[in-house]
PDB file of C-alpha atoms in Angstrom:
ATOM      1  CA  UNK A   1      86.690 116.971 107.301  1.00  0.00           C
ATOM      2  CA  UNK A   2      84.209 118.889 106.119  1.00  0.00           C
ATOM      3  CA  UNK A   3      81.457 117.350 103.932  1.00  0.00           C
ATOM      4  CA  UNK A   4      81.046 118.350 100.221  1.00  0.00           C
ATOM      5  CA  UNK A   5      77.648 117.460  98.538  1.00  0.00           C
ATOM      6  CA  UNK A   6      77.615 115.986  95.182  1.00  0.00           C
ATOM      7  CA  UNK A   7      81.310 116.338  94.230  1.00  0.00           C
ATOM      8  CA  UNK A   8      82.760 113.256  92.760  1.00  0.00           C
ATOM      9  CA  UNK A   9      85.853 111.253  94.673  1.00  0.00           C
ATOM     10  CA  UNK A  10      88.538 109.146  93.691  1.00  0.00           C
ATOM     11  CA  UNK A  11      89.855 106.591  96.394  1.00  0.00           C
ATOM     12  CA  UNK A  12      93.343 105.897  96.527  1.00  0.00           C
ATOM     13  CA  UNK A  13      95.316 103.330  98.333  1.00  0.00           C
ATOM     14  CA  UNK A  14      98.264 104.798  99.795  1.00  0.00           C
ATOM     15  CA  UNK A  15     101.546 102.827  99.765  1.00  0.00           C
ATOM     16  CA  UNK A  16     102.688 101.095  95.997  1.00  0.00           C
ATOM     17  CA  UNK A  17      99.965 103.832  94.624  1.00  0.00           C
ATOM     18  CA  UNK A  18     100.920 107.294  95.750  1.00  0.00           C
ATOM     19  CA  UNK A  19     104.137 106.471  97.509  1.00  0.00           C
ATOM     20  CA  UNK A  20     107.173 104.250  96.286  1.00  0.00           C
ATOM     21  CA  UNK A  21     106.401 101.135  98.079  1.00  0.00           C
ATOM     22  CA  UNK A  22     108.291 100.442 101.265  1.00  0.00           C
ATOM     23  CA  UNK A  23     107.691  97.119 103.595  1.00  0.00           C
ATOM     24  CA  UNK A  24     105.233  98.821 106.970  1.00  0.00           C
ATOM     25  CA  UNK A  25     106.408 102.063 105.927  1.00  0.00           C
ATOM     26  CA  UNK A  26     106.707 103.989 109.820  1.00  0.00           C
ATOM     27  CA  UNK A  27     109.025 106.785 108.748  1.00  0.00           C
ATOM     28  CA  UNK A  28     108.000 109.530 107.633  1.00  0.00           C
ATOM     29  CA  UNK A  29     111.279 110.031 106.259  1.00  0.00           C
ATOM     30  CA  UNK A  30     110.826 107.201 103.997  1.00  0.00           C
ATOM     31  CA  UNK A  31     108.453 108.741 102.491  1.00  0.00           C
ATOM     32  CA  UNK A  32     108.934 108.653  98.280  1.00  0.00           C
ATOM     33  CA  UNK A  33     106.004 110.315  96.055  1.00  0.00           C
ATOM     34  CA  UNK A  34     106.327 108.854  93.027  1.00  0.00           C
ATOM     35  CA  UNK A  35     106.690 111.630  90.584  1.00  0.00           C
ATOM     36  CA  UNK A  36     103.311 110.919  88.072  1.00  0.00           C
ATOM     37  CA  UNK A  37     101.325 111.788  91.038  1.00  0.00           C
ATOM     38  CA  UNK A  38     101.318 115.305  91.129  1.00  0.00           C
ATOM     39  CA  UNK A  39     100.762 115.326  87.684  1.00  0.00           C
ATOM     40  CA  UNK A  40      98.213 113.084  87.751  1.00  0.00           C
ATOM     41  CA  UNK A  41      96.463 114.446  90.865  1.00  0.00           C
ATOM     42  CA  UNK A  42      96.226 118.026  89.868  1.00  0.00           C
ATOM     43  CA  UNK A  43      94.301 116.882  86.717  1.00  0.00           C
ATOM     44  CA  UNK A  44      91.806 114.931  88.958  1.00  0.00           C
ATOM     45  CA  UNK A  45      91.610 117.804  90.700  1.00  0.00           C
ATOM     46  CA  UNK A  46      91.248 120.740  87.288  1.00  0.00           C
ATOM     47  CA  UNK A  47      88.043 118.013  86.946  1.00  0.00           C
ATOM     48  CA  UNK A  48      86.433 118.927  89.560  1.00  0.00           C
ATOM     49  CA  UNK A  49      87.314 115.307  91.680  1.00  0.00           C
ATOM     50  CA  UNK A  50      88.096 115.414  94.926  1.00  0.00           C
ATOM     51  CA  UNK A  51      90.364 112.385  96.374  1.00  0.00           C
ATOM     52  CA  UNK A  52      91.039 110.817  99.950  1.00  0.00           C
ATOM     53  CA  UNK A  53      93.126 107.757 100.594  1.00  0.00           C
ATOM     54  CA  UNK A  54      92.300 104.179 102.294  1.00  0.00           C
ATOM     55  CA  UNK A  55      94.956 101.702 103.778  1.00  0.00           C
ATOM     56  CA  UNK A  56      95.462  98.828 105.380  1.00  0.00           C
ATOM     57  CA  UNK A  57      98.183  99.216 107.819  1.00  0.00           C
ATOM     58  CA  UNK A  58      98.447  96.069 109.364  1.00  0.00           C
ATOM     59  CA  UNK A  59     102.257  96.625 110.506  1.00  0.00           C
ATOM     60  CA  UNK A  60      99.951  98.350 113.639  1.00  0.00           C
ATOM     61  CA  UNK A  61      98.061  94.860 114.223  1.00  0.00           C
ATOM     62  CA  UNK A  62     101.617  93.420 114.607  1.00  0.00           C
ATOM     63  CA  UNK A  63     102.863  95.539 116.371  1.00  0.00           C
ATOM     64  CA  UNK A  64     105.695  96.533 114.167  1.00  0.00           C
ATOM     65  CA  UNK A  65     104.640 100.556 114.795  1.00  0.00           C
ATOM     66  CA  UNK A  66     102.077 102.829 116.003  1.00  0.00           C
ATOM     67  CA  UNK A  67      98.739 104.499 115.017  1.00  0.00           C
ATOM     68  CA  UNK A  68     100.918 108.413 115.666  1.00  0.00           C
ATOM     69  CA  UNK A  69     103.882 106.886 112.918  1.00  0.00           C
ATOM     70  CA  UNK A  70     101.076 106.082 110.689  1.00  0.00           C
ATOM     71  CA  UNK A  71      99.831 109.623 111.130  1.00  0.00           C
ATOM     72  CA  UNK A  72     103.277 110.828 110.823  1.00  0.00           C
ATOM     73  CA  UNK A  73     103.500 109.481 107.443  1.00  0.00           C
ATOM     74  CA  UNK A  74     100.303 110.415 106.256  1.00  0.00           C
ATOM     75  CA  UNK A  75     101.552 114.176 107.502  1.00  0.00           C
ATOM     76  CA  UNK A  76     104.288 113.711 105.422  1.00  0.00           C
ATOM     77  CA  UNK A  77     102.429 112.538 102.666  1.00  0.00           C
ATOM     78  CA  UNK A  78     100.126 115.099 102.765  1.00  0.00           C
ATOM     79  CA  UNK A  79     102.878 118.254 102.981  1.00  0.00           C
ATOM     80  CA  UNK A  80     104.404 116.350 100.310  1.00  0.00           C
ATOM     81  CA  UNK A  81     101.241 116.892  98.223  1.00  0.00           C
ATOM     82  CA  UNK A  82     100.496 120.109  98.890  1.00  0.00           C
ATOM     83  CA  UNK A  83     103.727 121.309  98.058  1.00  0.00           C
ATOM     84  CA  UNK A  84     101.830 120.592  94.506  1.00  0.00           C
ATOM     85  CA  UNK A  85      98.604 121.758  94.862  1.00  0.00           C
ATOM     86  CA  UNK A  86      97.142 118.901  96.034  1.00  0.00           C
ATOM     87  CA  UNK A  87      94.796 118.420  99.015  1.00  0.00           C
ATOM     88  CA  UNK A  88      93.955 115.046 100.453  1.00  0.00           C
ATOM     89  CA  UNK A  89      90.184 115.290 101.637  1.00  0.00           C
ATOM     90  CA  UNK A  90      91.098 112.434 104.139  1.00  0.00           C
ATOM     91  CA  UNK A  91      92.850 109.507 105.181  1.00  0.00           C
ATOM     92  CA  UNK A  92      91.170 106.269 106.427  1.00  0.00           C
ATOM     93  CA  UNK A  93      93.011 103.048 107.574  1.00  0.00           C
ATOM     94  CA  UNK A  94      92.573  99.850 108.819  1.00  0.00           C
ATOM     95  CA  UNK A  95      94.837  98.892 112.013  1.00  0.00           C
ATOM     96  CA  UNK A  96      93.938  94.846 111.981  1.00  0.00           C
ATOM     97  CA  UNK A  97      95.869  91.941 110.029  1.00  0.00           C
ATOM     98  CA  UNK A  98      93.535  89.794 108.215  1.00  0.00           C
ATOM     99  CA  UNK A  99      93.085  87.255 110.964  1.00  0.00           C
ATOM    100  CA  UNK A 100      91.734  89.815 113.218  1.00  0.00           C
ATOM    101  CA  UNK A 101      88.454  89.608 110.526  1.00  0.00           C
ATOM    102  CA  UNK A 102      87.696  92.781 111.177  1.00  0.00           C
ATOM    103  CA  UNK A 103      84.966  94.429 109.100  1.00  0.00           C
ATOM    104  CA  UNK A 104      86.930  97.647 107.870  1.00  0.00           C
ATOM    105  CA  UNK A 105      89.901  95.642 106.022  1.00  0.00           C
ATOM    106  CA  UNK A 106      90.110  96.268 102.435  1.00  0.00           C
ATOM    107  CA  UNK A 107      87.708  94.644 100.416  1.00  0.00           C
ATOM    108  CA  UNK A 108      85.478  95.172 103.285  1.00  0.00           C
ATOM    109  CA  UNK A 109      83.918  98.366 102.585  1.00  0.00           C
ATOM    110  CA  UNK A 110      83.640  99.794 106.067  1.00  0.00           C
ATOM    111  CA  UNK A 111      85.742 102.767 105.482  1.00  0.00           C
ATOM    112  CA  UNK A 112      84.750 103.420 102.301  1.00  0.00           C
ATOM    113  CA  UNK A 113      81.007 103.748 103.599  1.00  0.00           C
ATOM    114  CA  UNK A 114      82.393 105.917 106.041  1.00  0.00           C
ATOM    115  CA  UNK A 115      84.097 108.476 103.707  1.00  0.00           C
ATOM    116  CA  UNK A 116      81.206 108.536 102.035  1.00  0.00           C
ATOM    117  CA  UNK A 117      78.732 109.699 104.691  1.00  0.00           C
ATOM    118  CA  UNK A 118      81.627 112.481 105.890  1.00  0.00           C
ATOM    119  CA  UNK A 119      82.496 113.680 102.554  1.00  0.00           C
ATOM    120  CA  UNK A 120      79.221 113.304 100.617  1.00  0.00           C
ATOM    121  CA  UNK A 121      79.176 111.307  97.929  1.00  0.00           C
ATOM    122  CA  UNK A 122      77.364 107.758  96.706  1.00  0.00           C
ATOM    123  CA  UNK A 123      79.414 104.379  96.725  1.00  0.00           C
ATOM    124  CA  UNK A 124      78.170 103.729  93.361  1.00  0.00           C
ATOM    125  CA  UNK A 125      79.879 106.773  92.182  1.00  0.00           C
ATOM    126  CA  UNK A 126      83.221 106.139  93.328  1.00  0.00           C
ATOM    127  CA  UNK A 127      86.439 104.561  91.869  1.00  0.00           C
ATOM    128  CA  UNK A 128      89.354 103.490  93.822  1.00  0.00           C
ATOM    129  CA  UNK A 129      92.780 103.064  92.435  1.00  0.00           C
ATOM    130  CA  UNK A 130      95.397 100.603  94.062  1.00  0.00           C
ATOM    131  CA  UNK A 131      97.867  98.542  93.102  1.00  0.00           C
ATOM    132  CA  UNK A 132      96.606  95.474  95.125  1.00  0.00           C
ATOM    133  CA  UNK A 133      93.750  93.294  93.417  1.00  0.00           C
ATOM    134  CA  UNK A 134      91.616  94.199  96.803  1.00  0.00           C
ATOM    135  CA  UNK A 135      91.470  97.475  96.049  1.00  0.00           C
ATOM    136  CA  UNK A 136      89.857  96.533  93.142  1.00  0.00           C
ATOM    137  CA  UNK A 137      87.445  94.248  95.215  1.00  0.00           C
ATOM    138  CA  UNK A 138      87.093  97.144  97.217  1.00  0.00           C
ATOM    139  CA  UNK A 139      85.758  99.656  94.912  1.00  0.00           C
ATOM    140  CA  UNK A 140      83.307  96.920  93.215  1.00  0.00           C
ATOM    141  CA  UNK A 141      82.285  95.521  96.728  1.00  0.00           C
ATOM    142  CA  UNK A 142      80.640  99.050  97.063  1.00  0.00           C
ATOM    143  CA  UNK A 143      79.434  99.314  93.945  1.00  0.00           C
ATOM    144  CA  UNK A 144      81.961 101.609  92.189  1.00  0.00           C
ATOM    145  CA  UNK A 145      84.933 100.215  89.846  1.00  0.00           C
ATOM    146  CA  UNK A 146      88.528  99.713  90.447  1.00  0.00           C
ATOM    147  CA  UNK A 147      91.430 100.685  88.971  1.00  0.00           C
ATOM    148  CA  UNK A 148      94.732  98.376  89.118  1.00  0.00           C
ATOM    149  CA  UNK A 149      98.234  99.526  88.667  1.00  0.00           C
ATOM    150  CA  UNK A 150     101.531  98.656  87.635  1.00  0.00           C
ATOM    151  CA  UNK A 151     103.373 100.605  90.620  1.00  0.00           C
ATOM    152  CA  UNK A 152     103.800  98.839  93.714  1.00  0.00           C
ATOM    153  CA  UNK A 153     103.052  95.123  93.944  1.00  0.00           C
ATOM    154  CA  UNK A 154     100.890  95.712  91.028  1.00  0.00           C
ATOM    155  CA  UNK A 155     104.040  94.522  88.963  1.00  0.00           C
ATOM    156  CA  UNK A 156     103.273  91.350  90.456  1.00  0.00           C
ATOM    157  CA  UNK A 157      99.481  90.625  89.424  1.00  0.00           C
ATOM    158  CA  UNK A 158      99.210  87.827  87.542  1.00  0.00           C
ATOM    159  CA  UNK A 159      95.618  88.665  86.512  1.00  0.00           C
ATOM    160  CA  UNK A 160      94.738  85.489  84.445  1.00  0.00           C
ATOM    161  CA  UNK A 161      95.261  83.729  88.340  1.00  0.00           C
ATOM    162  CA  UNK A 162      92.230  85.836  89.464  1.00  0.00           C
ATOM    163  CA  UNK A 163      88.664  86.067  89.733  1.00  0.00           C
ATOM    164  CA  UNK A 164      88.830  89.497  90.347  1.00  0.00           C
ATOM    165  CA  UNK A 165      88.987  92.043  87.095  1.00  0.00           C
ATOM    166  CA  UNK A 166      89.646  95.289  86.833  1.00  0.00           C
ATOM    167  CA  UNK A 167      88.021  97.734  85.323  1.00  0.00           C
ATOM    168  CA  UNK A 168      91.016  99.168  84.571  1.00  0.00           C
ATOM    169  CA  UNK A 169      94.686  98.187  84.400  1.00  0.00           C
ATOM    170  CA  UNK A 170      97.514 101.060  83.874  1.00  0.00           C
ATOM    171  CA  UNK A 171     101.078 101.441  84.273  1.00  0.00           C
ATOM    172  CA  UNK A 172     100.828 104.600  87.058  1.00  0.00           C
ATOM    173  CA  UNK A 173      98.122 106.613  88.450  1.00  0.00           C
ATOM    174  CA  UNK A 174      98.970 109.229  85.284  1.00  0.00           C
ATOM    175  CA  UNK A 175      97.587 106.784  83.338  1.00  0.00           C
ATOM    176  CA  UNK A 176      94.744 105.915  85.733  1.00  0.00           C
ATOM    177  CA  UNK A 177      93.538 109.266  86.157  1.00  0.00           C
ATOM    178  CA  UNK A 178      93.584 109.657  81.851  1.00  0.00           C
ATOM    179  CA  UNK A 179      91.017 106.800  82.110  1.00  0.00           C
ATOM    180  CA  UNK A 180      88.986 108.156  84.682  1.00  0.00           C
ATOM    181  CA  UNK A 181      88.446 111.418  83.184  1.00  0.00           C
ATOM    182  CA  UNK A 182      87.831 109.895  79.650  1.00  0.00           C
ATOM    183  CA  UNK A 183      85.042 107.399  81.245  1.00  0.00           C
TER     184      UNK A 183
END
């Protein structure tokens, strides 16, 4: 990856965000983009944002598949996207389940500190959109804001049972990416 000073960076989570939600998705033919993303993407992208994606992939941790099906699917993911015009600075991921207590699980902010010091930008600066309320915990542990949608198991986020709050709740990343280039 090569870094680029002072652009700005979105953080997405991957599965329920960019890609229909499947249970430890290992297939690469499982793959499913849902179909605001492109759309949405390519504006981020007209803005001047750059974007990169962090998971948690604990279906490694049990054992369920490998780190090289992981990387298949991100392939796929990725050759899905640039069919559109869309280029995916970089994918980070987190093999552990949470009783591992690992420091690079999401809300930890491990890998977000590390896509910052390869791609160049300040944790402050970034927003990260997920459909999970720890990827809204992860974007304000560092600093930044998070985004929370309604694809994925964000249909399921009862937000008044929280402490967390968005800065941000949408319906898709369409709508996420209206509100990031409006604030």
């Amino acid at each position: 990856m090569n870094k680029k000073e002072n652009k700005k960076y979105v953080c997405l989570d991957r599965d329920g965000t960019i890609n229909v939600e499947v249970c430890y998705l290992s297939n690469p033919d499982d793959v499913e983009i849902y179909p605001e993303v492109i759309p949405a993407l390519k504006k981020l992208t007209a803005a001047g944002y750059g974007i990169f994606v962090v998971t948690n992939q604990s279906g490694i941790g049990r054992g369920y598949y490998e780190v090289g099906d992981m990387q298949a699917v991100n392939r796929r993911i990725s050759e899905l996207l640039a069919e559109g015009g869309i280029e995916i600075s970089g994918f980070y991921f987190c093999p552990h389940t949470n009783a591992d207590n690992c420091t690079c699980r999401k809300p930890q902010i491990e890998l977000l500190e590390r896509a910052a010091a390869e791609l160049g930008f300040e944790l402050a600066d970034i927003i990260v959109v997920g459909d999970k309320l720890i990827d809204v915990e992860f974007g304000q542990n560092a600093g930044g804001r998070g985004v929370l949608v309604r694809t994925g198991h964000g249909s399921e986020v009862i937000l008044s049972e929280s402490q967390t709050v968005p800065d941000h709740v949408c319906a898709n990343l369409l709508e996420a990416v209206a509100w990031i280039l409006e604030s």
